[in-house]
XYZ file of C-alpha atoms in Angstrom:
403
model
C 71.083 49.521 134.963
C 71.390 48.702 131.075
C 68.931 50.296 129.440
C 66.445 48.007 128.018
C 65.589 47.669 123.975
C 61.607 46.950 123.161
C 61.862 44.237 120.538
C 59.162 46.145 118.507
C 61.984 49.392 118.573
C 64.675 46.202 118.053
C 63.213 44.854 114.855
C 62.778 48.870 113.415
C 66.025 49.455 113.716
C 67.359 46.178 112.288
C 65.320 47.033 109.375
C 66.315 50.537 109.316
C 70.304 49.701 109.459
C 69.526 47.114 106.663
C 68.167 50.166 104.265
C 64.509 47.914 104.454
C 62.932 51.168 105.396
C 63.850 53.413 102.767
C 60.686 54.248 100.214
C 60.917 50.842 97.872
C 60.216 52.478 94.698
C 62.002 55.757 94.896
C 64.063 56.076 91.205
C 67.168 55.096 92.532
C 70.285 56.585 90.624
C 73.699 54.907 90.609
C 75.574 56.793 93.570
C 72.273 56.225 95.259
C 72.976 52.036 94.867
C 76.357 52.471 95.901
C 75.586 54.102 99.315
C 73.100 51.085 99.857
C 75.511 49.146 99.849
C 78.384 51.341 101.790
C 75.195 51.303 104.504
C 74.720 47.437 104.263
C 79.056 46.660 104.110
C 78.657 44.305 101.386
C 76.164 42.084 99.671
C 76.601 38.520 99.143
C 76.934 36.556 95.945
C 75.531 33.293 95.059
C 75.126 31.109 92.060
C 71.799 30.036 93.055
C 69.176 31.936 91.382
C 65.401 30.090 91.970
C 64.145 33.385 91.496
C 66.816 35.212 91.278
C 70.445 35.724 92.345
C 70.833 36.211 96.127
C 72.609 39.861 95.100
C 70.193 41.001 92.492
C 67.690 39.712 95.255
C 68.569 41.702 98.072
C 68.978 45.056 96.164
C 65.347 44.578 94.205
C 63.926 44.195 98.056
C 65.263 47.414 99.111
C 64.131 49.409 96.244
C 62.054 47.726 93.429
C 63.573 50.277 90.670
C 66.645 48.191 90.828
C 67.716 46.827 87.957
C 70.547 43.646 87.449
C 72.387 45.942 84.944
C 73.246 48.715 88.068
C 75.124 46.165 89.883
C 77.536 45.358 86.941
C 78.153 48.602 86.268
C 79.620 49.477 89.606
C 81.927 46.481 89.720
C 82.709 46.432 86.368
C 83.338 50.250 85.093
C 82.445 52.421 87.893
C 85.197 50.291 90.046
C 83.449 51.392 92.822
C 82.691 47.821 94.302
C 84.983 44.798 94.350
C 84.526 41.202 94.830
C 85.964 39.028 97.686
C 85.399 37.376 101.040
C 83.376 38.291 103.875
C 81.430 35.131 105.625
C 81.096 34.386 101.791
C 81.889 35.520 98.452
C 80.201 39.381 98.799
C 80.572 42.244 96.659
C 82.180 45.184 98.677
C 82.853 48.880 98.140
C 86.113 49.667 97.184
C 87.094 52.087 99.703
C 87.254 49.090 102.272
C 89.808 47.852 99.996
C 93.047 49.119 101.789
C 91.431 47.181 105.229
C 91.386 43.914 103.644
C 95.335 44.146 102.681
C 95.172 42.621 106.449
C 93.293 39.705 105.274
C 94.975 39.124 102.601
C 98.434 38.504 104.646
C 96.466 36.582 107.303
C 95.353 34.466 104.002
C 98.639 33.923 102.692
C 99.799 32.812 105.745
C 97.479 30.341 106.177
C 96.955 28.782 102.841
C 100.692 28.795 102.339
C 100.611 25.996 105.197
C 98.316 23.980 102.931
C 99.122 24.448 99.762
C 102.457 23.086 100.792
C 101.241 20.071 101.509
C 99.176 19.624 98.957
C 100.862 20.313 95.941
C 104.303 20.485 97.679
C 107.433 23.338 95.892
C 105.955 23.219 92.674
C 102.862 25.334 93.103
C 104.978 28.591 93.090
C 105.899 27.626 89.697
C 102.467 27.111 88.914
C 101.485 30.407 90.814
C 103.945 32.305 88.682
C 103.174 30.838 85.661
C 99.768 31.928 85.574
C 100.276 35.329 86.574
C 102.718 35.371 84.046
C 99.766 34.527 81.426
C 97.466 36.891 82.879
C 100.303 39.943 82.875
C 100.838 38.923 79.244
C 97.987 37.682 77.588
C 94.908 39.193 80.117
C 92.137 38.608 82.282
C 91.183 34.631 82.316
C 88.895 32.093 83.749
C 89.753 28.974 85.352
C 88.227 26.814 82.473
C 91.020 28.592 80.440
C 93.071 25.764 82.055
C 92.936 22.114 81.900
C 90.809 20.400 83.763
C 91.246 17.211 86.242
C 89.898 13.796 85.111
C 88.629 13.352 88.383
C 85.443 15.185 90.085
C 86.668 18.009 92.520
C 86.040 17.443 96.228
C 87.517 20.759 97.106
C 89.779 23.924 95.824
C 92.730 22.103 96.696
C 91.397 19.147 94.800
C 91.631 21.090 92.001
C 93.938 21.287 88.687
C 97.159 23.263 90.470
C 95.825 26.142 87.850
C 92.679 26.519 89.062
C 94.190 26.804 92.940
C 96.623 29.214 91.683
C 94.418 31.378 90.815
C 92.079 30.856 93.473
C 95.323 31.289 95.733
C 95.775 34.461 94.235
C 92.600 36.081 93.737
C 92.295 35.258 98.184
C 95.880 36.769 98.832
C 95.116 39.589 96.854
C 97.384 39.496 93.988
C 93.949 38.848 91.302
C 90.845 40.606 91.719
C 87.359 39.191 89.610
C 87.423 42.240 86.750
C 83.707 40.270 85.953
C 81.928 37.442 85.740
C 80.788 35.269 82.717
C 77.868 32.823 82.984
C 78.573 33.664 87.087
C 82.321 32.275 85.892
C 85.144 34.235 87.963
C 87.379 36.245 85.222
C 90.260 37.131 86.988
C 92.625 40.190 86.159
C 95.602 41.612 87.829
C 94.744 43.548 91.055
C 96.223 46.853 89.303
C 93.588 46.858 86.795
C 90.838 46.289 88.720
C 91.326 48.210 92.103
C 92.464 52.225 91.323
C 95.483 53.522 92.431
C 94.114 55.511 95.320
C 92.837 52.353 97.448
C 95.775 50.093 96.348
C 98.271 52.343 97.435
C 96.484 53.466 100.914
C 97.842 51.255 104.050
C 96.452 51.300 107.666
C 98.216 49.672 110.482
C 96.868 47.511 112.663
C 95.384 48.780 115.264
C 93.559 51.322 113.039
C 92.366 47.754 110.836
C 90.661 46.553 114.112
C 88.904 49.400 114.788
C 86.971 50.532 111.750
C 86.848 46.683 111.372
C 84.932 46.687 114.508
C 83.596 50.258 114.417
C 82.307 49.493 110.827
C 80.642 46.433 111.501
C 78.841 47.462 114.896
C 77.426 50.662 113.165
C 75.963 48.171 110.753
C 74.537 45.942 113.287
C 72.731 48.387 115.195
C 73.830 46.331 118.268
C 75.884 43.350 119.003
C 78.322 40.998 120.852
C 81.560 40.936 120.727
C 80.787 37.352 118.705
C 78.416 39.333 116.044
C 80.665 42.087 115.965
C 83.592 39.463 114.640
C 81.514 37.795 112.712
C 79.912 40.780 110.130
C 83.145 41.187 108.582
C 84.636 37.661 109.454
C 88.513 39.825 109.290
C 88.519 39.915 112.861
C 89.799 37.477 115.226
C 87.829 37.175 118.646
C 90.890 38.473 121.032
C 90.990 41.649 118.557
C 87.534 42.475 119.154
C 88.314 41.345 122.769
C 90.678 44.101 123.177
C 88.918 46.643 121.013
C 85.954 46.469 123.931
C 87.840 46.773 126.402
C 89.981 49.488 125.038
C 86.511 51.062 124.154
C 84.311 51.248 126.746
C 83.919 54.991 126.972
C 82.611 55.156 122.997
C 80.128 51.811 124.046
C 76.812 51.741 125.848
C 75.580 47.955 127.379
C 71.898 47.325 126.268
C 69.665 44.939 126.664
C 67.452 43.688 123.659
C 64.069 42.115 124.841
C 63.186 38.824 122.414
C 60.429 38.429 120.834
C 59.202 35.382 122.985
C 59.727 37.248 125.586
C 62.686 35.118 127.011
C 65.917 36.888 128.842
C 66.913 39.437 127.027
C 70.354 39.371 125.777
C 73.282 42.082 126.452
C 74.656 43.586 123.553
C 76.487 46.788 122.736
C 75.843 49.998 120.682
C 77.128 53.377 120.003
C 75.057 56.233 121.740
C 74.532 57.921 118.359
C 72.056 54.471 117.257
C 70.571 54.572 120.974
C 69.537 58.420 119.867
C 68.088 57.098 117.000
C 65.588 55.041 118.606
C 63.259 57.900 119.389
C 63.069 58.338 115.427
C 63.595 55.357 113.651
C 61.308 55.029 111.017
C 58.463 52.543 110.647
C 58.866 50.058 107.376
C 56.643 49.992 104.765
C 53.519 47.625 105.213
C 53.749 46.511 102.019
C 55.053 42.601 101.770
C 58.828 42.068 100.996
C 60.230 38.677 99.572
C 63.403 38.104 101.040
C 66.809 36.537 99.742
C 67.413 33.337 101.884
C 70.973 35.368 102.061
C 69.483 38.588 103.455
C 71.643 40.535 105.746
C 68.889 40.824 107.912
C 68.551 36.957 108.219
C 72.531 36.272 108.015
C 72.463 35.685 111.617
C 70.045 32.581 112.146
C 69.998 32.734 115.584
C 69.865 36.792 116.186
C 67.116 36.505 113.396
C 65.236 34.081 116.085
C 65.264 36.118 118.838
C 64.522 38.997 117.208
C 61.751 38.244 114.564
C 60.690 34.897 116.595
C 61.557 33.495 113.220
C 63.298 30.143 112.284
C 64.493 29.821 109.275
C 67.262 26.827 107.368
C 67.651 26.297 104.418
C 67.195 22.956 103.271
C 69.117 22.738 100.160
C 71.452 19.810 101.639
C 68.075 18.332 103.597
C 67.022 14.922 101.716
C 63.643 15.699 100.203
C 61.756 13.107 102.097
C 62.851 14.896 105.291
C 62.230 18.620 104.194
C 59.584 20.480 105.983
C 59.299 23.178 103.855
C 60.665 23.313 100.325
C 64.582 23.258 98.492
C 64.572 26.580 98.995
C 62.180 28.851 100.503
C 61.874 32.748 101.049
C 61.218 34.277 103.916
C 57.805 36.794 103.937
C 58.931 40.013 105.808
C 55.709 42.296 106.170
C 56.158 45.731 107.983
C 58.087 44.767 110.549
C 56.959 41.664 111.106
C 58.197 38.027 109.240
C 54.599 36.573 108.510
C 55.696 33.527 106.382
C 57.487 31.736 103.970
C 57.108 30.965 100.449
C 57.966 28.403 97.664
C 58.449 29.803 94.472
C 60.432 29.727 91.492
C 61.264 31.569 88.043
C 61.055 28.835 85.550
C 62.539 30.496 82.660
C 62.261 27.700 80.476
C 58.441 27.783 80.707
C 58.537 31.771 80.762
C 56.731 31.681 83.921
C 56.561 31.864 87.815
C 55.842 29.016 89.903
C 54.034 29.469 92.843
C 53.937 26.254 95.189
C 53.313 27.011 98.488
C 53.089 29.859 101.300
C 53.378 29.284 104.956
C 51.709 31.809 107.679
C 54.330 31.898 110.842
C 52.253 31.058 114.253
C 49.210 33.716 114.345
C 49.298 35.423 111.024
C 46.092 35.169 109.643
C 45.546 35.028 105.820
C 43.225 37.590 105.503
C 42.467 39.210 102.095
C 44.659 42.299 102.282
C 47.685 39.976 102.775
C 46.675 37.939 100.400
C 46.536 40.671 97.883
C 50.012 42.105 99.358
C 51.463 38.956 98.556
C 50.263 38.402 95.436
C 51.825 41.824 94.401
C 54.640 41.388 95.370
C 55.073 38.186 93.612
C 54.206 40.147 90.296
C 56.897 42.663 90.951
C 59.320 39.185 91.336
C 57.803 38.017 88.235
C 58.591 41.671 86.420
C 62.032 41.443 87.901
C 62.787 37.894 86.572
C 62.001 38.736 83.250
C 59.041 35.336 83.270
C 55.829 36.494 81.457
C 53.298 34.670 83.614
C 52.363 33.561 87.337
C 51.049 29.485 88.016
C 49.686 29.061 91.890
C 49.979 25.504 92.724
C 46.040 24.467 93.884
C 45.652 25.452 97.676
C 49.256 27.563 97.610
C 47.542 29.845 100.874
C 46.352 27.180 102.808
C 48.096 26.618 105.757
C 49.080 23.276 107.290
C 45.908 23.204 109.626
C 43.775 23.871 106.349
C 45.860 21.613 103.801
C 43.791 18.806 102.578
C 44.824 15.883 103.563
């Protein structure tokens, strides 16, 4: 018989394995950041910043000593993170670097399909042209070329400079040295990634199993689909044949869901069923989430877990939204008691509170209340905004709203 996972023991140790259980405000030194994110895989990036950038966002929640500054210094001179593609654009350490060489070929191969047909035998001139400039002149950003008359409706849509170097930077021939304004600044990948990870190879069988290996230790548990998906380098036959070549390192569990439906079959190393005895409880205090948390990436694991759904509804026309642009999820304890809409406006110097939303039998009771309300002032602190506006009747939930 599989053994069975509570969901109360299943939530702990999804917010354990996503470092939400470490002490919050801990001084955190540099080395201490970096093996945050070794323990998370990567952290994704996003232009979007409300309140804040979905990376700066993510690290503050784990430990509010974080500061935006850390982050840069790790790509940019400790060289101990890089930038590239996950499920998204994600910052990831460096020492992963010599397992996506294998992505990079798989890349190549696939764009070289397209790129053919879009721009037909003249983008290798273009392609060599502009690593030409960057080998001789330096790192540069795509506005550094000239731009298209007509509005973009894709990267190949773009000016054939602008692929090229998007082209490269996804085959592995650029890496982003920085960012400017959030603008990519590309460089060659020999002056961004040291010597030691550029020059290590693995084969591939040894790719697809610290692909998989890596990404199931980070999960906790998982399917074979979850276990593709965290890395998104894997394709589903490989993890196919990785479980079946692995059965003997693999125990079958069952996770219970929180509404108490089926539960689902997963797998997990014995070392993280051992740790279920002793994972730690999370802090009670109130955590504002990135829309872009790792420990939301997967909507529908999220739901099953936390009894939580969440979209974002960004793309949703506003007449049609049932919550906001762009909402946070609440996570309290262990428990996701809400959502709120919020917002640094920087050009007022302040933070605008809108609207929070209990989930189904959270009760606004004064300590959460006051919870909340500090943890929107450590948001505000982070943001750099010198003042907090609530919106008139922000708490009241939609059986209490005024009509």
């Amino acid at each position: 018989m599989q053994p069975l996972i509570p969901n109360r023991l299943a939530r702990r140790l999804l917010i354990h394995h996503q470092a939400l259980s470490d002490p919050p405000h801990r001084a955190q030194t540099l080395p201490e950041l970096q093996a945050v994110i070794e323990r998370l895989g990567y952290v994704q990036v996003d232009s979007i910043a409300i309140v804040e950038r979905a990376h700066h966002q993510i690290l503050f929640a784990r430990n509010k000593t974080y500061k935006q500054k850390q982050l840069h210094q790790l790509i940019e001179r400790e060289r101990t993170l890089f930038e590239h593609w996950t499920h998204d654009a994600s910052v990831i350490p460096v020492s992963f670097f010599p397992y996506w060489k294998h992505r990079f070929i798989r890349e190549q191969e696939r764009l070289d399909q397209r790129r053919a047909a879009q721009f037909g035998s003249a983008f290798n001139e273009t392609v060599n042209a502009v690593l030409k400039r960057i080998r001789d002149h330096g790192p540069v950003m795509a506005r550094d070329f000239e731009a298209r008359d007509k509005p973009s409706t894709g990267w190949w849509d773009w000016h054939p400079s602008k692929a090229a170097l998007e082209y490269l930077w996804r085959t592995g021939a650029l890496q982003i040295t920085r960012r400017e304004g959030f603008q990519k600044v590309y460089d060659l990948t020999e002056r961004v990634i040291p010597a030691a990870y550029r020059a290590q190879t693995v084969d591939h069988d040894a790719f697809v199993d610290w692909a998989c290996t890596a990404a199931l230790a980070r999960l906790g548990f998982g399917t074979r689909g979850q276990i593709a998906a965290f890395f998104q380098l894997l394709k589903p036959a490989e993890v196919e044949e990785w479980v079946a070549a692995n059965r003997a390192r693999l125990e079958e569990v069952r996770i219970e869901s929180a509404d108490g439906s089926k539960p689902r079959t997963a797998y997990a190393f014995p070392a993280t069923l051992a740790e279920l005895d002793t994972v730690p409880e999370p802090p009670t205090r109130v955590r504002i989430l990135s829309p872009f948390d790792p420990l939301l990436r997967d909507r529908g694991r999220a739901e099953r877990i936390f009894d939580f759904h969440y979209r974002i509804e960004v793309f949703v026309p506003e007449a049609q939204r049932k919550y906001g642009y762009y909402v946070f999820p609440v996570l309290r304890g262990d428990t996701i008691v809400g959502r709120i809409d919020m917002k640094a406006d920087r050009p007022n110097d302040l933070m605008s509170v809108r609207r929070f939303w209990p989930e189904k039998g959270v009760r606004i009771s004064k300590a959460l209340t006051v919870a909340l309300e500090a943890e929107i002032e450590r948001l505000r602190r982070f943001t750099g905004v010198s003042r907090t506006d609530y919106a008139r009747d922000w708490l009241a939930p939609d059986w209490l709203a005024p009509s």
